[in-house]
Short mmCIF file of C-alpha atoms in Angstrom, two decimals:
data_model
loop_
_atom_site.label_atom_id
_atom_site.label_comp_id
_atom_site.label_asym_id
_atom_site.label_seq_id
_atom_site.Cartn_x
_atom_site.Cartn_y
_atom_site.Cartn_z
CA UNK A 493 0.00 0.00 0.00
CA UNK A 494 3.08 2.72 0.60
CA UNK A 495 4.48 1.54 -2.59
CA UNK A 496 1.14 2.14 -4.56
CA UNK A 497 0.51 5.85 -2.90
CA UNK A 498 3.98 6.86 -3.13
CA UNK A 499 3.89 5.78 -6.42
CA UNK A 500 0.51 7.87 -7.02
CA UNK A 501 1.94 11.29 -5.67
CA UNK A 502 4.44 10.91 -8.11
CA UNK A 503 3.12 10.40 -10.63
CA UNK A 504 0.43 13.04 -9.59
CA UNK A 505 3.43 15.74 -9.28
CA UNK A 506 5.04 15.03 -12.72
CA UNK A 507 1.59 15.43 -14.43
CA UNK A 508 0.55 18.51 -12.59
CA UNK A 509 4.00 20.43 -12.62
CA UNK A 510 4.04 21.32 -16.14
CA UNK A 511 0.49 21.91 -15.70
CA UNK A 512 1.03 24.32 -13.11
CA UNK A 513 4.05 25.87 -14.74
CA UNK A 514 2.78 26.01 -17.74
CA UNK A 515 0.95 29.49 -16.65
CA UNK A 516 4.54 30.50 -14.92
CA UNK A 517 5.99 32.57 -18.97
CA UNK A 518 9.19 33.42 -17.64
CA UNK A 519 9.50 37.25 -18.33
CA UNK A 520 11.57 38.55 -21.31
CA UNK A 521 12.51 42.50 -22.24
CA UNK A 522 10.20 43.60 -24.83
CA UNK A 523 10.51 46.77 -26.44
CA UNK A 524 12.62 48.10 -30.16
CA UNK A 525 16.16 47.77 -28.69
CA UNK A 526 17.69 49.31 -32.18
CA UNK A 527 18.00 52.97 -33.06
CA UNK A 528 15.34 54.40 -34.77
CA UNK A 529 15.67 55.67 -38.25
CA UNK A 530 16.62 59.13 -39.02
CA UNK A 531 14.65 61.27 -41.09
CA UNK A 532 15.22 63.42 -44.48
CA UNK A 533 13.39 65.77 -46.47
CA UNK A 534 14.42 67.61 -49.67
CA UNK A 535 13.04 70.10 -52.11
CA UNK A 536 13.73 71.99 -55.37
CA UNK A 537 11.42 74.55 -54.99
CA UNK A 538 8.35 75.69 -52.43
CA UNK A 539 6.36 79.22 -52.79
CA UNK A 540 4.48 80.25 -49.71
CA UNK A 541 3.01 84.08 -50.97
CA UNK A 542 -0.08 85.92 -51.76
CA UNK A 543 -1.01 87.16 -54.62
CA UNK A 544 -3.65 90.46 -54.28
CA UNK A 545 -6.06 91.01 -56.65
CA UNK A 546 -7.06 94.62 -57.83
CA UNK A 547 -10.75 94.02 -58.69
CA UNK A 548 -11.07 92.28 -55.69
CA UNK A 549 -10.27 93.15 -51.46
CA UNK A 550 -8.89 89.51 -51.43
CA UNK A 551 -5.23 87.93 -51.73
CA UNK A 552 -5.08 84.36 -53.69
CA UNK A 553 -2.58 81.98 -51.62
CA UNK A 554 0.05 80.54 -53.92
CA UNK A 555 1.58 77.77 -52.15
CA UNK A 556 3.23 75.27 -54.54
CA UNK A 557 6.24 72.57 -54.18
CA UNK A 558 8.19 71.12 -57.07
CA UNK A 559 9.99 67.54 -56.45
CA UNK A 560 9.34 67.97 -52.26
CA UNK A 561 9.87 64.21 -50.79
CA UNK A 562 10.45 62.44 -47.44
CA UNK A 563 12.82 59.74 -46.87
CA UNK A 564 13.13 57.36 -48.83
CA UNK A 565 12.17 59.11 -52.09
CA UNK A 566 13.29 61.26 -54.88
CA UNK A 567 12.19 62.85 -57.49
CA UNK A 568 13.31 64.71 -60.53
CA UNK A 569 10.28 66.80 -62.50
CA UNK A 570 11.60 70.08 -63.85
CA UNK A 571 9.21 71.58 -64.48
CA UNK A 572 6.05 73.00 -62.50
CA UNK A 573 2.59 75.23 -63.93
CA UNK A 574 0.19 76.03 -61.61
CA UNK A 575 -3.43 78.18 -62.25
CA UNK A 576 -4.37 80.61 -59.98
CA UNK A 577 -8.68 81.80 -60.19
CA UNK A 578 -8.91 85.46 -61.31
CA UNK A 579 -5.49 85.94 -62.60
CA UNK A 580 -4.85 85.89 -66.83
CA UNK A 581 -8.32 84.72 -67.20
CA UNK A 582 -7.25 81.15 -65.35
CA UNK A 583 -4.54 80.85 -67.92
CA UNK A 584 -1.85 78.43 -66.34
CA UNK A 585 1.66 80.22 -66.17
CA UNK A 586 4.89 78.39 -65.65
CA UNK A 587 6.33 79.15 -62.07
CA UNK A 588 9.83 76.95 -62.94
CA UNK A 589 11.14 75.46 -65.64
CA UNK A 590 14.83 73.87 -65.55
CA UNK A 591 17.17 71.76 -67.00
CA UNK A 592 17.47 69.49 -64.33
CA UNK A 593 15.55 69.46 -61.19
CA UNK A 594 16.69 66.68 -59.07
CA UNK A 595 15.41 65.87 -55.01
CA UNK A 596 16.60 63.20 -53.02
CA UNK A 597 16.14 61.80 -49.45
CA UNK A 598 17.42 58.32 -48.31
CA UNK A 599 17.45 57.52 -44.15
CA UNK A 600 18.48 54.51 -42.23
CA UNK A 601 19.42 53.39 -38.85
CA UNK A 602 22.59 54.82 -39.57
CA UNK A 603 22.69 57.45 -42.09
CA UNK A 604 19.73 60.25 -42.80
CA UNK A 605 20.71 62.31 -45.97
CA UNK A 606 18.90 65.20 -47.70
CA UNK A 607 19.72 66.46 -51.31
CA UNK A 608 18.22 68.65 -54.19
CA UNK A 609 19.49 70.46 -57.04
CA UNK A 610 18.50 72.55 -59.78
CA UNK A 611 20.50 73.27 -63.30
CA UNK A 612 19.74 76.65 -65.26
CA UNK A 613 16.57 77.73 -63.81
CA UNK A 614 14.10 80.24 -64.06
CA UNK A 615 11.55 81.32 -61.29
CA UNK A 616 8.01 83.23 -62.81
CA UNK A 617 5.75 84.95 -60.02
CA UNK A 618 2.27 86.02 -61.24
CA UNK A 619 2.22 89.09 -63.00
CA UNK A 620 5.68 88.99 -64.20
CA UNK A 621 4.95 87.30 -67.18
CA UNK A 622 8.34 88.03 -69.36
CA UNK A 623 10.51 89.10 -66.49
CA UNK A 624 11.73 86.21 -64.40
CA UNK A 625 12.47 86.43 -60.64
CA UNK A 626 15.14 84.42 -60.64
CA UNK A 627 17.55 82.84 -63.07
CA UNK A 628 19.92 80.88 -61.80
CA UNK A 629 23.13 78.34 -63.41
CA UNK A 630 23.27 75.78 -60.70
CA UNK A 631 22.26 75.54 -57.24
CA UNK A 632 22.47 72.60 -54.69
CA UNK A 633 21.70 71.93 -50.68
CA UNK A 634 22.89 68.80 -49.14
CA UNK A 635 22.08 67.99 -45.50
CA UNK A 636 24.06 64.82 -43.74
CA UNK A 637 22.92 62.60 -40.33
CA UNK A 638 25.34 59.84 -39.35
CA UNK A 639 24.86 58.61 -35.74
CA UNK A 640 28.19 58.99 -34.53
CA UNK A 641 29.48 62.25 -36.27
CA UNK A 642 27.90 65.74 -35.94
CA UNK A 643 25.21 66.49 -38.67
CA UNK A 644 26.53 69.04 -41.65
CA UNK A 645 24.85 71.34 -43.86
CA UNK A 646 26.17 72.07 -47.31
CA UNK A 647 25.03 74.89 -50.14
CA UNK A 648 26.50 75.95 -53.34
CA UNK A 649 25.24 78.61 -55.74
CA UNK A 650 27.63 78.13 -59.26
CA UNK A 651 27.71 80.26 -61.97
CA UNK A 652 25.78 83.80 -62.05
CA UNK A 653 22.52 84.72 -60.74
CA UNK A 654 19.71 87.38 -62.52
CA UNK A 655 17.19 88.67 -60.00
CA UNK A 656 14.25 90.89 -61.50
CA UNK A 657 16.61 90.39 -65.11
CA UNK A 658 19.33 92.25 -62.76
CA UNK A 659 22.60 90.62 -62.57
CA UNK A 660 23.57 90.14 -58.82
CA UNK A 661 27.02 89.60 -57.32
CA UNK A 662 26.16 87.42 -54.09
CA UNK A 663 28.09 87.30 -50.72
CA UNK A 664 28.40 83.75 -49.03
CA UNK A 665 26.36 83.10 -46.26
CA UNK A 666 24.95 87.16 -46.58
CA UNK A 667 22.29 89.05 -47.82
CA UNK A 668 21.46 91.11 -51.29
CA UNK A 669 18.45 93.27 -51.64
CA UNK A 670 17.57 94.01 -55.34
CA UNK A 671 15.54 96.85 -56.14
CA UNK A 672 13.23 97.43 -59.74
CA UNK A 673 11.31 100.63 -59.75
CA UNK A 674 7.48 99.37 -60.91
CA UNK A 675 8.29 96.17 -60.16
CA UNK A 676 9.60 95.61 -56.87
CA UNK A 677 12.07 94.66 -54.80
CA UNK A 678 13.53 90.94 -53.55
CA UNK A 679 15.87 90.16 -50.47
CA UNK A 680 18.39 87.48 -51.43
CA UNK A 681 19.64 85.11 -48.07
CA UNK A 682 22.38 83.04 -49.84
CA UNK A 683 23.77 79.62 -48.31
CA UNK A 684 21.63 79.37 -45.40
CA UNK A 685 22.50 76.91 -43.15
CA UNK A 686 21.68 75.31 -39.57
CA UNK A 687 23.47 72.68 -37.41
CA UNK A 688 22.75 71.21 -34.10
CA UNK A 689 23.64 68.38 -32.42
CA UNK A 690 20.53 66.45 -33.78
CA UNK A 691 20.00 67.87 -36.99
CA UNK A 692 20.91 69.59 -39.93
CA UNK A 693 19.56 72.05 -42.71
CA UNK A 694 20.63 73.60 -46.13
CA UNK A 695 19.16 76.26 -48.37
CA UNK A 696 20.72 77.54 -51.12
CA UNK A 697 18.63 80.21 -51.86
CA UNK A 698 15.80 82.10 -49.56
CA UNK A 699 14.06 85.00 -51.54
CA UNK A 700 11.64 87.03 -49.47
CA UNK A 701 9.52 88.69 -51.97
CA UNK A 702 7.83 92.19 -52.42
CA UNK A 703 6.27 92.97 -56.16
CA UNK A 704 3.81 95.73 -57.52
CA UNK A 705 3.36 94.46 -60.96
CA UNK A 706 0.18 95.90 -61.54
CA UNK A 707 -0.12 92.94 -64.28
CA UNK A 708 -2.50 90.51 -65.15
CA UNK A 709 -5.14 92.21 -62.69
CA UNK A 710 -2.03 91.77 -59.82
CA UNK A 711 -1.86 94.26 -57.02
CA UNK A 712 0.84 92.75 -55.45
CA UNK A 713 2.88 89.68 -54.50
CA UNK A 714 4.18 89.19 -50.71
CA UNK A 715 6.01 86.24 -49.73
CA UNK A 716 8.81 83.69 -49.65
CA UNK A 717 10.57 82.02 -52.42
CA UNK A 718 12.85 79.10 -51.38
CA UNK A 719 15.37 77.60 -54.27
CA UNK A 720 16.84 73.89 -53.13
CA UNK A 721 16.89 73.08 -49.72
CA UNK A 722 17.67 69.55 -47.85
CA UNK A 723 17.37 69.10 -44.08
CA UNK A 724 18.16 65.65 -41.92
CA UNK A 725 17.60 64.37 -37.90
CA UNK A 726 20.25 61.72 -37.00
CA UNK A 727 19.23 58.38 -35.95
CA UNK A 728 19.02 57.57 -32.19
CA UNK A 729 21.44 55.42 -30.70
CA UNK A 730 24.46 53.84 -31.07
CA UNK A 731 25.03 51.46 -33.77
CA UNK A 732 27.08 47.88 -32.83
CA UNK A 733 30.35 48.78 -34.10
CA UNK A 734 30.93 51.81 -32.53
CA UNK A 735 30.79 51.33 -28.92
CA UNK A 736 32.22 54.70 -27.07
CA UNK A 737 33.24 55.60 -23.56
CA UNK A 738 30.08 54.12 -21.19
CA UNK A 739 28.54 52.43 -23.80
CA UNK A 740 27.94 48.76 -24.45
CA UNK A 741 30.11 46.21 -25.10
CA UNK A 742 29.51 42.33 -25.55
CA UNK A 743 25.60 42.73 -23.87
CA UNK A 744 26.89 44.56 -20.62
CA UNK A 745 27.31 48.11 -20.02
CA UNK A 746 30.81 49.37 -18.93
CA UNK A 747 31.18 50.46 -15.34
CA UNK A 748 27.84 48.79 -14.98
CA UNK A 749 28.72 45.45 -12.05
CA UNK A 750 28.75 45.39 -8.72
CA UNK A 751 32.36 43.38 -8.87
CA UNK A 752 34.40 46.32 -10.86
CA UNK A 753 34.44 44.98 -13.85
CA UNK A 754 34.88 46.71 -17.13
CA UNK A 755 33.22 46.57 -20.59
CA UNK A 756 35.33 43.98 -22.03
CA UNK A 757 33.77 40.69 -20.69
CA UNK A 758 36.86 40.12 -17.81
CA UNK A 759 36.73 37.90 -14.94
CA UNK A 760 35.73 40.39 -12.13
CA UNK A 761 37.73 41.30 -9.39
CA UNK A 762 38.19 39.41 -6.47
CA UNK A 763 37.14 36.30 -8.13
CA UNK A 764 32.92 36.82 -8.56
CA UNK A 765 31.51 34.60 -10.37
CA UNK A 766 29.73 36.35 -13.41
CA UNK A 767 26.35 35.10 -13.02
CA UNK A 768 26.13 36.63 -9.55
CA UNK A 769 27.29 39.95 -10.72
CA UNK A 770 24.78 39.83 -13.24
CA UNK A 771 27.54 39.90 -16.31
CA UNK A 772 29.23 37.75 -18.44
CA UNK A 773 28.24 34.97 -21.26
CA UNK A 774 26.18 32.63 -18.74
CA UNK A 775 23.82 35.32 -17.81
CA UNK A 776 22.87 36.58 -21.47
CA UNK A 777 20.05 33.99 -22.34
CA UNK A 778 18.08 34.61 -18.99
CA UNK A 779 14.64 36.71 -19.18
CA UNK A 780 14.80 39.76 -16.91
CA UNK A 781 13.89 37.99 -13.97
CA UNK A 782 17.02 36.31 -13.35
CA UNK A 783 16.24 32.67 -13.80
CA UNK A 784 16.37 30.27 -17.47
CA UNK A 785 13.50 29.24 -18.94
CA UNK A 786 13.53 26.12 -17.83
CA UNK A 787 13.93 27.09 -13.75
CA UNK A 788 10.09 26.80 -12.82
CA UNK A 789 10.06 23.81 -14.19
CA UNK A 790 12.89 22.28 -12.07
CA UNK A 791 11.06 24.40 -9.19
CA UNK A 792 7.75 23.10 -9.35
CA UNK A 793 8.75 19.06 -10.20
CA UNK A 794 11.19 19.24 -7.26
CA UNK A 795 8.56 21.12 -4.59
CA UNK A 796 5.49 18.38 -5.63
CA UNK A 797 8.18 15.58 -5.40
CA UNK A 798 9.37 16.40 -1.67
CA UNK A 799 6.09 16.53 -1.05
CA UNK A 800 5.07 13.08 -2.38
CA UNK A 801 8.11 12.26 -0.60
CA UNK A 802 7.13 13.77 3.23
CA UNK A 803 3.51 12.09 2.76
CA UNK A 804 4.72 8.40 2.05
CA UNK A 805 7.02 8.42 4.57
CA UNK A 806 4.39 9.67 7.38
CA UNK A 807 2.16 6.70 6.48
CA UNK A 808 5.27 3.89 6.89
CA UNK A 809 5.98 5.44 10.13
CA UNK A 810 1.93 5.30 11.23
CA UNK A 811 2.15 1.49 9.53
CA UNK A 812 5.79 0.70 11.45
CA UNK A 813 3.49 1.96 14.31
CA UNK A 814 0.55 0.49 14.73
CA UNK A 815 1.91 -3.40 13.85
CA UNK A 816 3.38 -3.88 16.99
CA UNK A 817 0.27 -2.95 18.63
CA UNK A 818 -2.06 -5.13 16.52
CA UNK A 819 0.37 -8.39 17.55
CA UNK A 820 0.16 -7.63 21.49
CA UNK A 821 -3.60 -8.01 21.03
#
């Protein structure tokens, strides 16, 4: 009979372990543990002005983009037309037209990079139907996000520029304010660029715009003109290969242990064995909580079995017991 119930709990505790357990997930880190992907943005042209009407107390927006993408994309259209209600009848006039027009914007979880440029263009603005607002050779804006490195912003304006058919001689990185008497005037920002420790932006040329026309039923034009620009966030984090001071190194962070040890995987000081500083090879396939996968397992099996275990051996003793007593009688 102690045989048969001993033999019963047993088996009792090796079916119901994995029963019980099987509720027990050990806990692992959840979560995107890689760096994000940086962003990019490029464009060869974008008008934000308003046009004012003379027959009418109301200005018509003109807000238009030419070859404008987000990461990853690119484009190269060169040319853009664009109607505007209660100007030339609803004619369509050309706003650009170029030789090449070329935007560009790639971004990874290493790299984010902005580019556009534009070959021999010209710029129309309503009511300037023969004069251009700008003419320009080449232009080109570059913006660069590597994790690791600081971001840079780059800008070139080649060859010569023609600003309300005005030739200009421009200062890098300054300003040039062009005056037409009946036409109006334009203030020229050349090279502009912006840096910070997360980001980066180029614009090779920023026109801020003031016409009188008095065109094509056009009061005036107020506004801004903006000729190639490219702009870039850097990824987050660190990628594998490059490390750095306090970073991580072989799953464990330098500095990190209780035992001194540094970021190259060494035997800790004074002898610790890794797995109780919580570093080192043995430790990096257990969940968060500290234990393998297979721990409540072994937990479980071995608490039923002692307890299988404690209640056979109770009823020998009560058997060993009472047999003495039963032969006296």
């Amino acid at each position: 009979m102690p045989r048969r119930l001993a033999a019963t709990l047993v088996a009792t505790a090796l079916t119901a372990g994995p029963a019980v357990l099987l509720g027990a997930v050990p806990a692992h880190a959840t979560g995107d543990h890689g760096p994000a992907r940086g962003t990019a943005d490029a464009v060869v042209l974008r008008t934000g002005v308003n046009v004012g009407l003379l027959n009418k107390t109301l200005d018509v927006p003109l807000n238009v983009a030419l070859n404008e993408v987000h990461a990853p994309a690119s484009a190269s259209k060169t040319a853009l037309t664009v109607k505007l209600d209660g100007i030339d009848h609803g004619r369509p006039f050309s706003v650009l037209r170029a030789d090449a027009a070329t935007a560009r914007a790639t971004a990874d979880r290493r790299k984010a990079e902005g580019y556009a440029n534009v070959v021999r263009a010209k710029v129309h603005l309503p009511g300037l139907p023969l004069l251009s607002l700008i003419e320009v050779q080449q232009v080109t804006a570059k913006a660069v996000c590597e994790v690791g490195t600081r971001p840079r912003a780059e800008s070139n304006v080649l060859g010569s520029v023609r600003v309300l058919g005005k030739k200009v001689t421009l200062t890098a990185g300054g300003t040039t304010d062009v005056k037409v008497p009946g036409v109006g005037r334009v203030r020229l920002d050349l090279s502009k660029k912006n840096v910070t420790s997360k980001g980066a932006a180029a614009t090779a040329l920023d026109l801020n715009v003031s016409l009188n026309p008095l065109k094509l039923n056009v009061a005036d034009v107020q506004g801004r003109v903006t000729l190639a620009k490219a702009t870039c966030t850097t990824p987050r984090g660190k990628t594998p290969e490059q490390g750095g001071s306090g970073g991580s190194s072989g799953g464990q962070t330098s500095g990190g242990s209780s035992g001194g040890q540094t970021g190259g995987g060494t035997e800790p000081a004074g002898g610790k064995d890794p797995e109780v500083t919580g570093s080192g090879p043995r430790t990096q396939n257990l969940a968060e909580t500290g234990g393998s996968s297979a721990t409540p397992y072994l937990a479980g099996g071995a608490a039923l079995l002692l307890a299988a275990g404690a209640g056979s051996m109770v009823f020998a003793r009560k058997r060993r017991s009472a047999a003495p007593q039963g032969g006296r009688g």
